[in-house]
Structures are given as C-alpha cells and as structure tokens.
C-alpha cells in the first residue's frame, strides 16, 4: 500500500455511452449497470454495478436514506455526465465516471473559486482543504510512519477513514460521500506547496474521488447551507445515540496503571484535591500477559467488581482497553474457543493469519461475519458483568505490528484484505456494543475507538489516536476535530496533554484550556513519560488544570443538551465559525471554534504567544468570559494570561450550567442555572429548549424526560423571560436565571422579577451577575 501515491485520471477509461432506458453505461468497451436514485431532502445515490469486476457491496452498515423522491437535484446528461444542481437550477458541479481495472473514479469540475472541508480525521492543520491529495486507509500511525514524520508533521492517512468531502460553491454547499470500504483517495483543486518538484505542486484542476476497488457508491447531498448539509449527512450515516452523562466528564488514563492499587490511589487523590473525574482508564498492564478478556491476579486480586464497588462510592467507572488481537496460544481459553468455532481471519494458505502485536504471535477475529460478532459480544458481556463500566477499543486499524496486514483475509479466506480493512474497527464496535447491551440492557453503552468507518458514529466515540506532547498536536486538534465533526463523527477528541513525550507545565495548561469543552475529554500519556495527573503537577499548575475541569462540569448541562440535539437534530457539538455565520474569511480561521450555537473559544495554541487575534463574527455583541466586557463584532486582540483563556458568548445566549463550582462529578440536571447574556440596551430575542433525564438509561425514550422552553425578548434593555413546561416525565425542572448584563428591567412570565447581586467565575476574573 502506497500512502503517498495516487491513481491518475489518464489511466482510466471514462464513460462513453449511457442508456437511461436500460440503466447501463459503457467505459473502455465494458458495459455496467447503473442506478441513480433520489431521496427527500436533496440526496442522490449513484451506484455502479458490475458483479464480475467488483462483486457484491461489502459495507457492513447500511445508510439510513430518507424516502424516495421524484424531485431530482442532479441531471444526467448524455454520456453519463452528472450535473449537480443548486438553487434555482444552477449547476454547481459537473461530473463524470471512469474505471481502471477494479479501480473507479468520479471527477467533478467546479466553477468559480470553490472551497473544501470535511474529509474526516485529517491532520493537515487547517479547516479549508483546497490543494490536497488524501488517502483513506486506516493506519497505525506510529507503526506505519517514522517518528521523524509524525512528530510534528501531518501524516496521511491517519487512523480513521471517512471518504467525505464538502464543497462550497458560491454560497451553497454540496457533500460527496463515497460509501466504499476499499482504499479510497481524493484530490482537491489548488496548490500543494509540500511537493518537491514544480510540476507536482499543483493538484488536479478538478475534484477527484475514487477507490482502488469495490463497488462505487457515491452519495451526493445538496445543502444548500452547511447546517442543512451536515444534518443530512449525520442522519444518513447515523446520529450519535445519547451517551451516558458520565461519558461527558473528565477521564484519567495512562499506559502503566496496573489495577486495583493504582485505581484506588487515583480515586483517593481526585477526591482529596476535589477534582471531578468520572472514568479511570487502564491500558495494557491490567491483562494477564496481554491476553484479552483475562485480567491478571496481581491487577485485581479480589476481582474487578471489588474495585468497581470501591470506586462507585465516588461515582467513578473503570474503563479497560480491549485490543482485537488474541494471543496465539493453545490452552488460552479465548484462543481455543475461537479456534474451535473458526472465528479468526485466515491467510492465503487457509490457516489462521498471524500478526505480531502485544501478546507476540496474535490472531484476529473476523468481525465481518455476524457469527463472529456474536461470539465476541459474548466475551464482552462476561467482561462487562465482571465490573467494567465501558471499554476502550484500540489497535483496531487493524494493527498487525511489523507483519503486512494485507496477508489477512476475511470471510473464511475468500475475501482479500482490502475489502474490509477500513471496516475492521466498525465490526469490532458493532460486536462490543452488542456485548455491553447484553450485559446491561437498560444502560447506554460508552465505547471509545481509535479507528472506524462510516457508521461508527452509531456505536463509539473516536479519539484521534496517539499524539505527542508538543504544540503541533495541540494546534491541529482544533481543525482535525472540527472537520471530523462535520464529517459525521461528532463525539471525538484528542489525548489531552499528549500521549508521547513529557508534557511541560505550560503546554499542559494550554492544552486543557484549549480542549476543556471538546466532546471527549481524556488526559492520557505513555509509560515512562512525566506523570500527567493534575495533582502531580506543581500546585499552581494543578490549580489551573482543576479550574478548567471544574468549569467543564459546570457546563455539563450545556454539553449534555448539545448531545441531545445531536441525537434529535443532527447538529455537531464542535462547529467552525462558518457553521453559524456567513462572514467572509471565516474558513481561514483555524484556531477558533464554536461549542454549540452560543460559545466561541479562541485558545492559545502557539508556544509563548503573548497575544493573538480573534475574529468575532456576525453583527451582535459578544460577551468576553474573561473580563465580562461586551465587545463589538469584528477583529479584537486577546492577551495571553496564564489563568484565563479567550472565550466569547453570543448576545442573547441562554447557557444551562450547574450551580456554583463543582468539586466532584455530581451532575444536577434538574436544578439548573440558566445563564442569560444581554448587552446594555439590547433589542432582540432568542429561545432554547432545555431537557433533563436520568443521564444513564433509555427511559427518556419512553417519556421519562423533562423539558422546558425558555424565551427571551428585550427591547432597549428591558428584558422579558418566559418559561413553559413542555414535559415532566423526569420531575420538575427548577431553573434559576443568572443574568450577565445590566438590563433596565426584568419580567419573568409577566411578573416583575426580583434580582440579587452575585459573582460567577468563567474563564477569567469573577464576573458581576444578577440572580433571578
């Protein structure tokens, strides 16, 4: 597999004839069947079928297409020329299709000055992706690249595959999703400055999407806005089911925690220092000789459940790592059982494929088969019942060590590796999810995975893989996670502080301040590096890290409601500025992002920067969460202060928070403080719906949820608040209103509101507020 070489369009035969009546095309003298179907909402599916060339469609997870529609957003001209139509019938893209053996390619010309986004988990360090060549093949980055490359340069392809690109043409957006698990590639028009020779610097003048094999399945999604487009994509690939509330907390991990003694020590230290923490994570060391599903007697001398019971006093859960590799060892029950039931991938000789991973010689379950997923789920069920609260799925790229994974075959040796490589992690997620549902059917599972494919959003959160403790990885965490969010994977985040190398005090502070509101928030590092637990830093550093962990917990009601909105409305949690605003140039801002519709973060991600420019979009004023000042939209300068971080809240915002400063991981969702942000003499209105449930079960789906509608209306600073109960299945929501601003008058549900002065700390100094 070449990571940096790509098929060239000149080596393809393009369609030279098309029969709409027969639904066939011909390219290079070979006839193929073709299907073009349209669905509600401006979604089109183009499928090319040739059983001899590609066989059956090999996608493990079907997409959730809406109802079939007669209204077409694409036109198919003679010669199978595809025209993607926008508003008022304007042509946005013109495309054609070609083949080269088993490889296939779609080529789209784009008028004007198009812009490109998405592509999933790419580490190019920018939101906008013109002028790039990209591969889509799940890798074990540290195993497949040299450290001189991945230390402080983008590596492509990374761990996670999402062959999806967003195209902006004028003021409209189109999404192109290649639902094909074979190795895929893309090329966007523009300049690639990293090429060594002049003639290579320019990428194709057209947009190219292709695959080295497999049945071509292209989904074309018309926006026209980025919000509408992202919602359509997310519903197509699957929204993220509402996670348990504890999954949104702070998580502590390290390669080196061995079991009971380490976990109890961590539990005591978090309690002693009053640092909220929900999950204690274990890397490989808890296992008996790296045998999955088998803990060592030294790790849990009384069994994992005894440790889980101890941690449950402080509402903490144990999250162990699970690798897919099974130690190739007769006498090890998981191997013997898998061998008996023929669950492992095979090699070309019809024997079990063997790699070299942590256990040494290792075999791999074939998760493409339903019976194997069920077999794995049985072990996961037993594992979960033994005391583990969730699971962390690693090395599922799949990593085979120094052994070439392309020797691994699927489906009893009948399918070559490329057919399912990118879906291996997805199959593992499907099987592990089933196991936790069997063990605790009333409880929402929480899985974290390194690799994945289209459909992973329905099963697991994704962390962006092994990183290093440096400012390169801190800076790319923003565009990587935001573009992953736009690509249908909203529950994601990096290892806070960096996994490899020893983090400095300053970098740890900057990383926590930058990512403390990312969807997934885990501090993780490697064995042999500096201790990264908050309480192992000097007191002033620990105090700052603790402060932002506590602030995350204060904002848990907001984050939790963003995840509710993801499940229901398909909006991402992290968003680029241009998701909410259409100001020019916002897609060139790579170091700011939005958390939901109300909050902008503009953290310091460059070492020793004393100040930074911040762009506040739109027309309304923004509340500076550091100083409490109201700022006009436009360019402002933020000073770098060790204790604060730039965060701005939109005029009219209604942010649900917990009361006070949380010192443990309690999550009070019903007695909520609704923070209202009103500039002086502001005229405007806004609204939100706030929801609360038990945070753990599925009972909210059968009515055990409460929600209220909150509306604001202000005329020249005279504020009126109205609250209406919508549902009361979880008990009454008791809101307290915290007003940031100085309204001339306040009325609540038509009556005069009584105010008292107070102070609140967000990301800077104590701020004057009024409590209603």
XYZ file of N, CA and C in Angstrom, residues 547-656:
330
model
N -9.197 23.982 37.717
C -10.192 25.031 37.455
C -10.970 24.752 36.169
N -10.264 24.324 35.117
C -10.962 24.116 33.842
C -11.695 22.777 33.809
N -11.219 21.811 34.553
C -12.010 20.590 34.701
C -13.322 20.916 35.412
N -13.228 21.701 36.454
C -14.450 22.095 37.174
C -15.376 22.908 36.283
N -14.805 23.787 35.464
C -15.644 24.585 34.575
C -16.348 23.690 33.557
N -15.680 22.651 33.094
C -16.367 21.704 32.208
C -17.582 21.120 32.917
N -17.397 20.712 34.171
C -18.524 20.134 34.904
C -19.618 21.168 35.151
N -19.236 22.405 35.324
C -20.251 23.444 35.458
C -21.092 23.536 34.192
N -20.449 23.303 33.037
C -21.133 23.405 31.753
C -21.678 22.075 31.247
N -21.630 21.034 32.073
C -22.179 19.732 31.657
C -23.632 19.831 31.190
N -24.521 20.596 31.843
C -25.892 20.685 31.312
C -25.942 21.199 29.872
N -25.056 22.140 29.535
C -24.995 22.641 28.158
C -24.493 21.555 27.214
N -23.382 20.899 27.581
C -22.832 19.840 26.731
C -23.827 18.695 26.560
N -24.480 18.321 27.642
C -25.435 17.212 27.588
C -26.589 17.544 26.642
N -27.050 18.785 26.689
C -28.132 19.187 25.788
C -27.660 19.294 24.343
N -26.395 19.594 24.124
C -25.870 19.543 22.760
C -25.872 18.113 22.230
N -25.585 17.149 23.092
C -25.649 15.746 22.661
C -27.096 15.301 22.434
N -28.024 15.819 23.236
C -29.444 15.550 22.965
C -29.812 16.091 21.584
N -29.352 17.316 21.285
C -29.640 17.914 19.982
C -28.964 17.149 18.855
N -27.796 16.554 19.108
C -27.144 15.733 18.089
C -28.011 14.530 17.763
N -28.510 13.848 18.769
C -29.335 12.673 18.516
C -30.629 13.051 17.805
N -31.218 14.187 18.185
C -32.534 14.556 17.649
C -32.454 15.376 16.370
N -31.530 16.343 16.320
C -31.488 17.290 15.212
C -30.275 17.123 14.312
N -29.279 16.352 14.759
C -28.096 16.004 13.963
C -27.095 17.136 13.824
N -27.103 18.096 14.757
C -26.089 19.145 14.751
C -24.845 18.671 15.497
N -23.655 19.048 15.030
C -22.436 18.675 15.750
C -22.275 19.492 17.026
N -21.413 19.026 17.917
C -21.114 19.757 19.144
C -20.085 20.835 18.841
N -18.944 20.447 18.261
C -17.949 21.412 17.797
C -18.309 21.857 16.390
N -18.160 23.172 16.134
C -18.530 23.721 14.832
C -17.513 24.768 14.411
N -17.248 24.877 13.110
C -16.443 26.016 12.657
C -17.274 27.283 12.743
N -16.627 28.430 12.733
C -17.363 29.694 12.817
C -18.363 29.819 11.675
N -18.003 29.297 10.491
C -18.887 29.484 9.342
C -20.083 28.523 9.358
N -20.200 27.699 10.382
C -21.422 26.907 10.562
C -22.575 27.813 10.971
N -22.265 28.827 11.792
C -23.291 29.723 12.322
C -23.321 31.076 11.621
N -22.223 31.468 10.962
C -22.115 32.809 10.390
C -21.599 32.724 8.964
N -21.926 33.736 8.155
C -21.504 33.716 6.757
C -20.542 34.848 6.427
N -19.863 35.394 7.440
C -18.860 36.423 7.178
C -17.757 35.865 6.272
N -17.201 36.713 5.439
C -16.118 36.294 4.557
C -14.876 35.940 5.365
N -14.164 34.905 4.916
C -12.878 34.565 5.502
C -12.911 33.701 6.743
N -14.084 33.295 7.207
C -14.141 32.522 8.445
C -13.500 31.149 8.301
N -13.478 30.619 7.076
C -12.885 29.282 6.917
C -11.358 29.325 6.889
N -10.793 30.507 6.980
C -9.341 30.621 7.118
C -8.918 30.713 8.585
N -9.886 30.710 9.479
C -9.606 30.766 10.907
C -9.480 29.332 11.418
N -8.272 28.919 11.720
C -8.008 27.526 12.091
C -7.836 27.317 13.583
N -7.808 28.396 14.362
C -7.539 28.275 15.796
C -8.670 28.835 16.651
N -9.846 28.920 16.077
C -11.067 29.230 16.822
C -12.115 28.192 16.451
N -13.091 28.009 17.333
C -14.176 27.073 17.053
C -15.355 27.427 17.943
N -16.500 26.896 17.573
C -17.711 27.097 18.353
C -18.082 25.814 19.074
N -18.577 25.973 20.297
C -19.155 24.870 21.057
C -20.656 25.126 21.067
N -21.378 24.395 20.231
C -22.797 24.682 20.079
C -23.006 26.021 19.409
N -24.205 26.574 19.503
C -24.518 27.808 18.778
C -24.110 29.085 19.486
N -23.689 29.010 20.770
C -23.545 30.223 21.567
C -22.116 30.605 21.910
N -21.198 29.660 21.926
C -19.882 29.872 22.532
C -18.776 29.779 21.486
N -17.871 30.762 21.510
C -16.645 30.707 20.712
C -15.463 30.565 21.654
N -14.590 29.625 21.353
C -13.300 29.549 22.027
C -12.200 29.955 21.054
N -11.234 30.700 21.563
C -10.092 31.146 20.767
C -8.825 30.935 21.590
N -8.463 29.684 21.840
C -7.367 29.403 22.766
C -5.997 29.747 22.175
N -5.019 29.809 23.056
C -3.634 29.988 22.631
C -3.038 28.617 22.339
N -2.661 28.401 21.079
C -2.124 27.107 20.674
C -0.724 27.240 20.088
N -0.140 28.431 20.199
C 1.234 28.654 19.779
C 2.092 28.926 21.005
N 3.234 28.274 21.079
C 4.078 28.378 22.261
C 4.553 29.807 22.488
N 4.409 30.264 23.725
C 4.911 31.554 24.200
C 4.273 32.751 23.509
N 3.129 32.559 22.881
C 2.438 33.703 22.272
C 1.935 34.638 23.370
N 2.198 35.911 23.223
C 1.786 36.893 24.224
C 0.388 37.440 23.960
N -0.037 37.373 22.720
C -1.380 37.808 22.354
C -1.770 37.094 21.082
N -3.026 37.215 20.712
C -3.498 36.595 19.484
C -4.685 37.367 18.942
N -4.861 37.373 17.603
C -6.051 37.991 17.031
C -7.250 37.070 17.185
N -8.401 37.655 17.392
C -9.654 36.909 17.493
C -10.656 37.568 16.569
N -11.382 36.760 15.831
C -12.422 37.266 14.947
C -13.780 36.914 15.541
N -14.558 37.930 15.867
C -15.905 37.747 16.406
C -16.903 38.013 15.283
N -17.572 37.000 14.790
C -18.404 37.141 13.590
C -19.782 37.716 13.884
N -20.528 37.957 12.811
C -21.905 38.418 12.932
C -22.011 39.907 13.173
N -23.166 40.312 13.671
C -23.439 41.728 13.909
C -23.677 42.061 15.374
N -24.054 41.056 16.157
C -24.340 41.313 17.567
C -23.058 41.407 18.385
N -23.199 41.895 19.603
C -22.069 41.975 20.516
C -21.750 40.597 21.093
N -20.533 40.482 21.612
C -20.063 39.248 22.232
C -19.604 39.546 23.656
N -19.942 38.655 24.547
C -19.564 38.777 25.957
C -18.209 38.118 26.164
N -17.262 38.877 26.694
C -15.936 38.352 26.988
C -15.997 37.613 28.323
N -15.866 36.289 28.284
C -15.988 35.485 29.503
C -14.807 35.660 30.438
N -13.745 36.319 29.970
C -12.605 36.619 30.833
C -12.864 37.864 31.662
N -13.312 38.929 30.990
C -13.429 40.230 31.649
C -14.853 40.640 31.988
N -15.843 40.046 31.317
C -17.217 40.483 31.486
C -17.583 41.662 30.616
N -16.664 42.105 29.744
C -16.949 43.231 28.852
C -17.763 42.757 27.649
N -18.532 43.689 27.099
C -19.231 43.426 25.851
C -18.424 43.995 24.705
N -18.157 43.181 23.682
C -17.302 43.561 22.568
C -18.101 43.601 21.279
N -17.758 44.569 20.429
C -18.379 44.627 19.115
C -17.854 43.498 18.239
N -18.692 43.043 17.314
C -18.234 42.047 16.349
C -17.105 42.619 15.520
N -16.225 41.730 15.081
C -15.063 42.159 14.297
C -13.788 41.610 14.890
N -12.673 42.230 14.523
C -11.366 41.767 14.982
C -11.024 42.390 16.325
N -10.597 41.548 17.261
C -10.134 42.015 18.566
C -8.815 41.310 18.880
N -8.100 41.829 19.868
C -6.835 41.247 20.294
C -7.013 40.683 21.695
N -6.615 39.442 21.897
C -6.697 38.810 23.218
C -5.295 38.673 23.798
N -5.132 39.068 25.044
C -3.864 38.952 25.731
C -3.756 37.575 26.382
N -2.544 37.049 26.401
C -2.307 35.736 26.987
C -2.043 35.888 28.469
N -2.995 35.459 29.241
C -2.866 35.474 30.702
C -2.868 34.021 31.165
N -1.953 33.661 32.029
C -1.772 32.267 32.417
C -3.047 31.640 32.980
N -3.839 32.421 33.682
C -5.008 31.846 34.338
C -6.264 31.812 33.508
N -6.327 32.612 32.445
C -7.568 32.724 31.682
C -7.396 32.150 30.287
N -8.494 32.025 29.579
C -8.457 31.634 28.171
C -9.573 32.361 27.439
N -9.309 32.857 26.230
C -10.335 33.616 25.499
C -11.564 32.768 25.178
N -12.704 33.212 25.672
C -13.977 32.573 25.366
C -15.021 33.677 25.269
N -15.889 33.574 24.276
C -16.845 34.638 23.973
C -18.230 34.027 23.804
N -19.216 34.742 24.333
C -20.581 34.213 24.349
C -21.486 35.201 23.631
N -22.286 34.673 22.764
C -23.116 35.426 21.841
C -24.236 36.174 22.570
N -24.514 37.387 22.159
C -25.630 38.142 22.727
C -26.925 37.360 22.563
N -27.697 37.290 23.633
C -28.944 36.536 23.623
C -28.783 35.080 24.002
N -27.560 34.669 24.316
C -27.306 33.268 24.658
C -28.033 32.872 25.937
N -28.466 31.624 25.972
C -29.048 31.011 27.171
C -28.244 29.738 27.413
N -27.337 29.771 28.387
C -26.448 28.652 28.640
C -26.821 27.955 29.936
N -27.232 26.701 29.875
C -27.518 25.955 31.105
C -26.220 25.512 31.782
